[in-house]
Short mmCIF file of C-alpha atoms and ligand atoms in Angstrom, two decimals:
data_model
loop_
_atom_site.label_atom_id
_atom_site.label_comp_id
_atom_site.label_asym_id
_atom_site.label_seq_id
_atom_site.Cartn_x
_atom_site.Cartn_y
_atom_site.Cartn_z
CA MET A 192 173.01 24.40 -68.20
CA THR A 193 175.87 22.50 -66.44
CA ASP A 194 177.43 23.52 -63.17
CA LEU A 195 180.03 26.32 -62.81
CA ARG A 196 183.27 24.48 -61.96
CA VAL A 197 184.83 26.60 -59.30
CA ALA A 198 188.34 26.99 -57.66
CA VAL A 199 188.41 28.14 -54.20
CA LEU A 200 191.94 29.53 -53.33
CA GLY A 201 192.66 30.04 -49.66
CA LEU A 202 190.76 27.87 -46.97
CA GLY A 203 191.23 29.85 -43.90
CA MET A 204 188.02 31.01 -41.95
CA MET A 205 186.50 32.98 -44.87
CA GLY A 206 187.37 30.34 -47.63
CA ALA A 207 186.24 27.36 -45.39
CA PHE A 208 182.96 29.30 -44.96
CA HIS A 209 182.54 29.84 -48.71
CA VAL A 210 183.23 26.14 -49.43
CA ASP A 211 180.38 25.39 -46.98
CA VAL A 212 177.87 27.82 -48.52
CA LEU A 213 178.88 26.83 -52.21
CA SER A 214 178.41 23.11 -51.58
CA THR A 215 175.38 23.29 -49.41
CA THR A 216 173.49 26.23 -50.53
CA VAL A 217 174.34 27.39 -53.68
CA LYS A 218 172.75 26.00 -56.63
CA GLY A 219 174.37 25.29 -60.17
CA VAL A 220 177.98 25.24 -58.96
CA THR A 221 180.69 22.35 -58.44
CA ILE A 222 183.88 23.06 -56.65
CA THR A 223 186.51 21.04 -58.75
CA VAL A 224 189.51 22.50 -57.38
CA VAL A 225 190.82 23.76 -53.97
CA ASN A 226 194.01 25.42 -52.73
CA ASP A 227 195.87 26.36 -49.60
CA PHE A 228 199.23 26.73 -48.66
CA VAL A 229 198.73 24.47 -45.70
CA ARG A 230 198.52 21.23 -47.69
CA ALA A 231 196.59 19.35 -44.98
CA LYS A 232 193.73 21.70 -44.64
CA ALA A 233 193.53 21.45 -48.56
CA ASP A 234 193.49 17.73 -48.56
CA ASP A 235 190.78 17.73 -45.75
CA VAL A 236 188.48 20.25 -47.66
CA ALA A 237 189.18 18.35 -51.15
CA ALA A 238 188.06 14.93 -49.68
CA ARG A 239 185.11 16.50 -47.98
CA VAL A 240 183.60 18.34 -51.26
CA GLY A 241 185.06 15.93 -53.84
CA ALA A 242 187.52 18.49 -55.28
CA ARG A 243 191.13 18.04 -56.61
CA VAL A 244 193.81 19.74 -54.66
CA VAL A 245 196.28 21.95 -56.77
CA ALA A 246 199.05 23.19 -54.71
CA ASP A 247 200.39 26.12 -56.82
CA PRO A 248 197.86 28.88 -57.06
CA ILE A 249 198.46 30.34 -60.46
CA ALA A 250 198.00 26.72 -61.82
CA ALA A 251 194.73 26.11 -59.64
CA ILE A 252 193.28 29.25 -61.67
CA ASN A 253 194.63 28.12 -65.11
CA ASP A 254 193.32 24.38 -64.45
CA PRO A 255 191.18 23.29 -67.47
CA GLU A 256 188.47 21.94 -64.97
CA VAL A 257 188.02 25.62 -63.37
CA ASP A 258 185.37 28.19 -65.35
CA ALA A 259 185.68 30.67 -62.36
CA VAL A 260 187.59 31.46 -59.29
CA LEU A 261 186.81 32.49 -55.61
CA LEU A 262 189.92 34.09 -54.01
CA ALA A 263 189.85 34.12 -50.00
CA THR A 264 193.58 34.25 -50.07
CA PRO A 265 195.51 36.91 -47.92
CA GLY A 266 195.34 40.34 -49.50
CA SER A 267 199.03 40.45 -50.27
CA THR A 268 198.62 37.58 -52.87
CA HIS A 269 195.56 39.05 -54.66
CA ALA A 270 197.21 41.45 -57.45
CA GLU A 271 199.15 38.43 -58.99
CA GLN A 272 196.04 36.11 -58.58
CA VAL A 273 193.53 38.70 -59.76
CA ASN A 274 196.01 39.29 -62.83
CA ALA A 275 196.01 35.40 -63.60
CA CYS A 276 192.20 35.57 -63.70
CA LEU A 277 192.23 38.26 -66.34
CA ASP A 278 194.86 36.62 -68.10
CA ALA A 279 192.84 33.47 -68.40
CA GLY A 280 189.55 35.38 -68.93
CA LYS A 281 187.91 33.77 -65.86
CA PRO A 282 185.48 35.79 -63.55
CA VAL A 283 186.87 36.07 -60.14
CA LEU A 284 185.17 36.68 -56.87
CA CYS A 285 188.03 38.22 -54.65
CA GLU A 286 187.53 38.94 -51.05
CA LYS A 287 188.46 42.30 -49.80
CA PRO A 288 190.94 43.87 -50.06
CA LEU A 289 191.15 43.90 -54.24
CA THR A 290 194.60 44.63 -53.66
CA THR A 291 196.89 46.08 -50.54
CA ASP A 292 198.10 49.19 -52.33
CA ILE A 293 196.62 52.04 -54.68
CA ALA A 294 199.06 51.33 -57.57
CA SER A 295 198.22 47.90 -58.14
CA SER A 296 194.32 48.30 -57.64
CA HIS A 297 194.79 51.12 -60.52
CA ALA A 298 196.47 48.64 -62.83
CA ILE A 299 194.01 46.24 -62.27
CA VAL A 300 190.94 48.56 -62.94
CA GLU A 301 192.84 49.68 -66.27
CA ARG A 302 193.76 46.26 -67.49
CA GLU A 303 190.19 44.94 -66.76
CA LYS A 304 188.74 48.21 -69.01
CA ALA A 305 191.26 47.42 -71.68
CA LEU A 306 190.11 43.53 -71.92
CA GLY A 307 186.63 45.12 -72.17
CA ALA A 308 184.96 42.80 -69.98
CA SER A 309 183.89 42.88 -66.20
CA LEU A 310 185.38 39.89 -64.74
CA ILE A 311 186.39 40.84 -61.16
CA GLN A 312 183.60 41.11 -58.37
CA VAL A 313 184.81 42.20 -54.84
CA GLY A 314 183.61 40.56 -52.02
CA PHE A 315 181.76 43.40 -50.00
CA MET A 316 178.81 41.21 -49.03
CA ARG A 317 176.77 43.81 -46.97
CA ARG A 318 175.44 45.18 -50.37
CA PHE A 319 173.62 41.58 -50.61
CA ASP A 320 171.89 41.94 -47.08
CA PRO A 321 168.28 42.51 -47.59
CA GLU A 322 168.33 45.18 -44.94
CA TYR A 323 171.10 47.36 -46.87
CA ALA A 324 169.31 46.56 -50.18
CA ALA A 325 166.19 47.81 -48.71
CA LEU A 326 167.56 51.01 -47.33
CA ARG A 327 169.24 51.89 -50.59
CA GLN A 328 166.00 51.34 -52.35
CA LEU A 329 164.35 53.73 -50.31
CA ILE A 330 167.11 56.29 -50.69
CA VAL A 331 167.05 55.82 -54.54
CA SER A 332 163.37 55.98 -54.64
CA GLY A 333 163.39 59.19 -52.75
CA GLY A 334 161.72 58.08 -49.82
CA LEU A 335 164.14 60.16 -47.36
CA GLY A 336 164.20 63.11 -49.64
CA ASN A 337 167.88 64.19 -50.16
CA PRO A 338 170.08 62.01 -47.66
CA LEU A 339 172.08 64.20 -45.51
CA LEU A 340 174.01 62.19 -43.04
CA VAL A 341 175.07 58.55 -42.44
CA HIS A 342 175.77 57.12 -39.05
CA CYS A 343 177.52 53.86 -38.86
CA ILE A 344 178.18 51.62 -35.92
CA HIS A 345 180.46 48.64 -36.34
CA ARG A 346 181.13 46.63 -33.24
CA ASN A 347 182.65 43.29 -32.84
CA PRO A 348 182.72 41.47 -29.56
CA SER A 349 186.57 40.64 -29.68
CA VAL A 350 189.25 40.37 -32.62
CA PRO A 351 192.65 38.89 -32.42
CA GLU A 352 195.97 40.82 -30.96
CA HIS A 353 196.95 42.01 -34.37
CA PHE A 354 193.95 44.14 -35.00
CA ASN A 355 195.64 47.54 -34.41
CA SER A 356 194.42 51.05 -35.30
CA GLU A 357 195.52 50.63 -38.77
CA PHE A 358 194.36 47.18 -39.40
CA MET A 359 190.80 48.20 -38.11
CA ILE A 360 190.42 50.77 -40.78
CA ARG A 361 191.51 48.39 -43.68
CA ASP A 362 189.59 45.33 -42.28
CA SER A 363 186.64 46.45 -40.54
CA VAL A 364 185.95 50.13 -41.43
CA VAL A 365 186.40 49.30 -45.27
CA HIS A 366 182.76 47.75 -45.07
CA GLU A 367 181.45 51.18 -44.05
CA VAL A 368 183.48 52.80 -46.78
CA ASP A 369 181.84 50.57 -49.36
CA VAL A 370 178.43 50.91 -47.62
CA ALA A 371 178.66 54.66 -47.79
CA ARG A 372 179.42 54.47 -51.39
CA PHE A 373 177.00 52.11 -52.16
CA LEU A 374 174.11 53.97 -50.26
CA LEU A 375 175.01 57.48 -51.39
CA GLY A 376 175.98 56.71 -54.88
CA GLU A 377 179.14 59.01 -54.84
CA GLU A 378 182.88 58.97 -53.84
CA ILE A 379 184.49 59.60 -50.47
CA VAL A 380 187.04 62.45 -50.57
CA SER A 381 188.30 62.61 -47.01
CA VAL A 382 188.86 60.82 -44.13
CA GLN A 383 189.65 61.94 -40.38
CA VAL A 384 189.81 59.71 -37.41
CA ILE A 385 189.30 60.61 -33.86
CA LYS A 386 190.94 58.78 -31.12
CA GLY A 387 189.37 58.68 -27.45
CA VAL A 388 189.84 56.66 -24.37
CA ALA A 389 190.73 53.07 -25.43
CA THR A 390 189.09 50.12 -23.84
CA SER A 391 191.51 48.28 -21.51
CA ALA A 392 191.07 44.89 -23.73
CA ALA A 393 192.94 46.95 -26.32
CA PRO A 394 196.79 46.25 -26.80
CA ALA A 395 199.04 49.37 -25.92
CA GLY A 396 199.10 51.66 -28.78
CA THR A 397 195.77 50.68 -30.27
CA SER A 398 192.82 53.00 -30.00
CA ASP A 399 189.70 50.97 -29.88
CA PRO A 400 187.16 52.45 -30.16
CA MET A 401 187.69 55.06 -32.91
CA LEU A 402 185.33 57.67 -34.68
CA VAL A 403 185.84 57.86 -38.44
CA VAL A 404 184.42 60.82 -40.17
CA PHE A 405 183.98 60.62 -44.08
CA GLU A 406 183.19 63.47 -46.22
CA THR A 407 181.59 62.54 -49.88
CA GLU A 408 181.96 64.76 -53.14
CA SER A 409 178.90 66.40 -52.70
CA GLY A 410 179.66 67.44 -48.88
CA ARG A 411 177.64 64.65 -47.20
CA ILE A 412 178.99 63.60 -43.96
CA VAL A 413 179.17 59.80 -42.79
CA THR A 414 180.30 58.69 -39.29
CA ASP A 415 181.46 55.19 -38.24
CA GLU A 416 181.96 54.35 -34.77
CA ILE A 417 184.41 51.07 -34.94
CA PHE A 418 184.72 49.39 -31.60
CA VAL A 419 186.32 45.90 -32.23
CA ARG A 420 186.51 44.77 -28.78
CA SER A 421 183.33 45.73 -27.20
CA GLY A 422 182.76 42.39 -25.39
CA VAL A 423 178.98 42.21 -26.20
CA ALA A 424 178.04 41.29 -29.62
CA TYR A 425 178.61 41.58 -33.47
CA GLU A 426 176.66 45.03 -33.93
CA VAL A 427 176.48 46.55 -37.12
CA ARG A 428 174.12 49.52 -37.53
CA THR A 429 173.54 52.07 -40.12
CA GLU A 430 171.30 55.23 -39.81
CA VAL A 431 170.47 57.69 -42.63
CA VAL A 432 169.30 60.89 -42.05
CA GLY A 433 167.41 62.77 -44.80
CA GLU A 434 165.63 65.94 -45.46
CA THR A 435 162.22 64.03 -45.11
CA GLY A 436 162.89 61.40 -42.79
CA SER A 437 165.45 58.85 -41.23
CA ALA A 438 165.77 55.15 -41.44
CA ILE A 439 167.98 52.41 -39.68
CA ILE A 440 168.95 49.16 -40.07
CA GLY A 441 170.89 46.32 -38.07
CA LEU A 442 168.48 46.55 -34.79
CA ASP A 443 168.74 42.77 -34.15
CA GLN A 444 164.77 42.86 -34.13
CA ASN A 445 164.30 39.07 -33.86
CA LEU A 446 161.83 37.21 -31.50
CA GLN A 447 161.30 39.48 -28.72
CA VAL A 448 160.28 37.89 -25.39
CA LYS A 449 158.87 38.94 -21.99
CA GLY A 450 159.59 36.70 -19.23
CA THR A 451 158.35 36.01 -15.58
CA ASP A 452 161.69 36.86 -14.55
CA GLY A 453 160.83 40.42 -15.36
CA ARG A 454 163.17 40.99 -18.16
CA TRP A 455 162.38 41.31 -21.81
CA GLY A 456 164.12 41.09 -25.01
CA GLY A 457 165.56 39.20 -27.98
CA GLN A 458 168.67 37.47 -29.26
CA ILE A 459 171.99 39.49 -30.08
CA SER A 460 174.24 38.34 -33.30
CA PRO A 461 177.13 36.72 -31.72
CA GLY A 462 179.26 37.30 -35.08
CA PHE A 463 179.55 38.19 -38.60
CA VAL A 464 177.84 34.55 -39.95
CA GLU A 465 174.79 35.05 -37.86
CA ARG A 466 174.26 38.69 -39.01
CA PHE A 467 175.37 38.28 -42.47
CA GLY A 468 175.17 34.71 -43.25
CA ARG A 469 172.16 35.27 -45.71
CA ALA A 470 173.92 38.03 -47.33
CA TYR A 471 176.78 35.78 -48.21
CA GLY A 472 174.26 33.08 -49.79
CA ILE A 473 172.57 35.90 -51.97
CA GLU A 474 176.16 37.15 -53.07
CA LEU A 475 177.45 33.63 -54.00
CA GLN A 476 174.18 32.67 -55.77
CA ARG A 477 174.17 35.71 -57.82
CA TRP A 478 177.89 35.44 -58.51
CA VAL A 479 177.46 31.80 -59.75
CA ASP A 480 174.67 32.56 -61.93
CA ALA A 481 176.41 35.92 -63.56
CA ALA A 482 179.83 33.87 -63.92
CA LYS A 483 178.14 30.98 -66.09
CA HIS A 484 177.66 33.88 -68.42
CA GLY A 485 181.18 34.99 -68.04
CA GLY A 486 180.23 38.20 -65.90
CA ILE A 487 179.91 39.54 -62.42
CA ASP A 488 176.79 40.58 -60.56
CA GLY A 489 177.92 42.86 -57.73
CA PRO A 490 180.77 45.52 -56.68
CA GLY A 491 183.59 45.43 -59.35
CA ALA A 492 187.09 46.36 -59.67
CA TRP A 493 186.37 50.12 -59.44
CA ASP A 494 184.57 49.60 -56.16
CA GLY A 495 187.68 47.47 -54.81
CA TYR A 496 190.09 50.25 -55.98
CA ALA A 497 188.00 52.92 -54.25
CA ALA A 498 187.86 51.12 -51.10
CA VAL A 499 191.58 50.75 -51.30
CA ALA A 500 192.19 54.57 -51.93
CA VAL A 501 189.89 55.50 -48.95
CA CYS A 502 191.57 53.08 -46.64
CA GLU A 503 194.75 54.40 -47.39
CA ALA A 504 193.55 57.92 -46.66
CA GLY A 505 192.06 56.44 -43.58
CA VAL A 506 195.36 54.70 -42.44
CA LYS A 507 197.31 58.23 -43.05
CA ALA A 508 194.53 59.93 -41.03
CA VAL A 509 195.30 57.64 -38.10
CA ARG A 510 199.18 58.37 -38.14
CA THR A 511 198.71 62.13 -38.67
CA GLY A 512 195.63 62.85 -36.80
CA ARG A 513 194.39 65.29 -39.41
CA LYS A 514 192.06 65.32 -42.26
CA GLU A 515 193.38 63.46 -45.23
CA TYR A 516 192.28 63.54 -48.59
CA VAL A 517 191.59 60.56 -50.92
CA ARG A 518 193.62 59.84 -53.94
CA LEU A 519 191.09 58.76 -56.76
CA PRO A 520 191.19 60.05 -60.31
CA GLY A 521 188.64 62.84 -61.03
CA LEU A 522 188.07 63.83 -57.37
CA SER A 523 188.30 67.36 -56.93
CA ARG A 524 190.44 68.21 -53.67
CA PRO A 525 188.77 70.63 -51.61
CA VAL A 526 190.85 73.68 -50.90
CA GLU A 527 192.26 73.41 -47.36
CA GLU A 528 191.46 76.70 -45.41
CA GLU A 529 194.25 78.33 -43.66
CA PRO A 530 193.21 79.19 -40.14
CA THR A 531 192.07 83.03 -39.68
CA PRO A 532 194.62 84.55 -37.48
CA ASP A 533 192.33 87.81 -36.52
CA ILE A 534 189.52 85.78 -35.38
CA HIS A 535 189.11 86.04 -31.59
CA ALA A 536 186.41 84.53 -29.08
CA PRO A 537 184.39 87.56 -27.90
CA ASP A 538 185.10 88.31 -24.40
CA LEU A 539 181.68 87.99 -22.67
CA ILE A 540 183.08 88.36 -19.18
CA GLY A 541 181.82 92.04 -18.87
CA ASP A 542 178.25 90.87 -20.06
CA ARG A 543 177.81 88.42 -17.89
CA PRO A 544 174.76 88.97 -15.39
C1 ISE B 67 186.28 41.12 -40.90
O1 ISE B 67 187.11 40.97 -41.73
C2 ISE B 67 184.87 41.23 -41.49
O2 ISE B 67 184.48 40.96 -42.65
C3 ISE B 67 183.94 41.49 -40.77
O3 ISE B 67 182.40 41.82 -41.53
C4 ISE B 67 183.96 42.76 -39.72
O4 ISE B 67 182.90 42.87 -39.07
C5 ISE B 67 185.15 42.44 -38.85
O5 ISE B 67 185.47 43.84 -38.37
C6 ISE B 67 186.52 42.35 -40.12
O6 ISE B 67 187.85 42.11 -39.41
#
C-alpha cells in the first residue's frame, strides 16, 4: 500500500518532535504538508522533510495531497481544526487537550458519533508505553486481584513561568487522568486538590507541589503528586495496589553501576523524550497503520472529552479547595453528606493514666 500522506499542523516543540519521529522512525508515511503560524519555522521544517507549506490551517487540512492530520497546535484552535477534519472525513491525531472546554468537546463527540466513524485519536501517549501497557495487562488479567488504589508521582525537573496551579492540572495532571481511566477502565467522578508548602522555585501564588485525589465511579481512590519544579529529573511512577498484590512502573531501572568511588546507581531520565520517546514511536506507527484504513488505534474522542471534564473539575477544586464533581453524562453524582452537628470527639482527659 502507498504511504499515508500526513499534514502536521503546529511546529512548536511537540510538532517538531512528531515530524522527526514520523520522518525517521515511522514506516509507511510521508509528510506532504506542514503549517505553523510562524512562517519561517514552517519553511525550515518543509525544506528538511520535503513537504509543502500551506499557510492556512483549514486549507492544510483540506489539501488534496493530505489523507490524515496531526494536530500539535495550541489547544484553543483544536475545536475548529478537529471539526474541519470531521468535515473532510480525515483521521486526525490531536495532541491534548481535545478542546479547551466541556461544551465543544461534547459537541465533537456527538458529531463523530453521528458520522458513524472513529476519526479522532487523542495524543495520550502513555497508553503506548510498554510499562503502562504491561501494568494494564496485569490488572485486566486479574494478576493483582481487585485493584483498590492507584498512586501516581509526576515530577518534572523544571517548567516555564506560566505553569501555575491551574495549568499544572490541565497540562500535567491530565496524563494521570487518562492513566487512571486506562488502568481502571472506569470514569473519574470527583477531584480534590490539596496544596501544601510550595517550593521556593514556584512563582508567587502557584502551589507546586500539589496532591490531587480522584475518586472513580466504583469508589476507588487515585492519588497524584504533581511537582513540576523538582529540580531533579523527569520522574513518572505509578503504583497499583490490589487485593492480591501491588505493581509499580517508572523506576528508571536501567543500567546499574557500582563504582570505586563508593557510589552505586543508574541514569535518571532528564525529560519526557527520554522517558516516553519509545511510546511516541509506537503511538505514531499504530496511528499511521490505522489511518491508512480510515480509522484510529488508541484513545478516542470520548477519552479526550472525559479528560477535559475531569480537568475542569480539577481547576475548580484548585480554586475552591473543596472536592469537586465531574460533569460527564451518565455519571451518578455521589450525595454530599452534611456534617453531623452532634458528633463530638470523646473527652479522654479523665481516662489518661
Ligand atoms: C507536558 O505537556 C507533557 O505532556 C509532559 O509529559 C508532562 O510531564 C508535563 O508536565 C506537561 O507539561
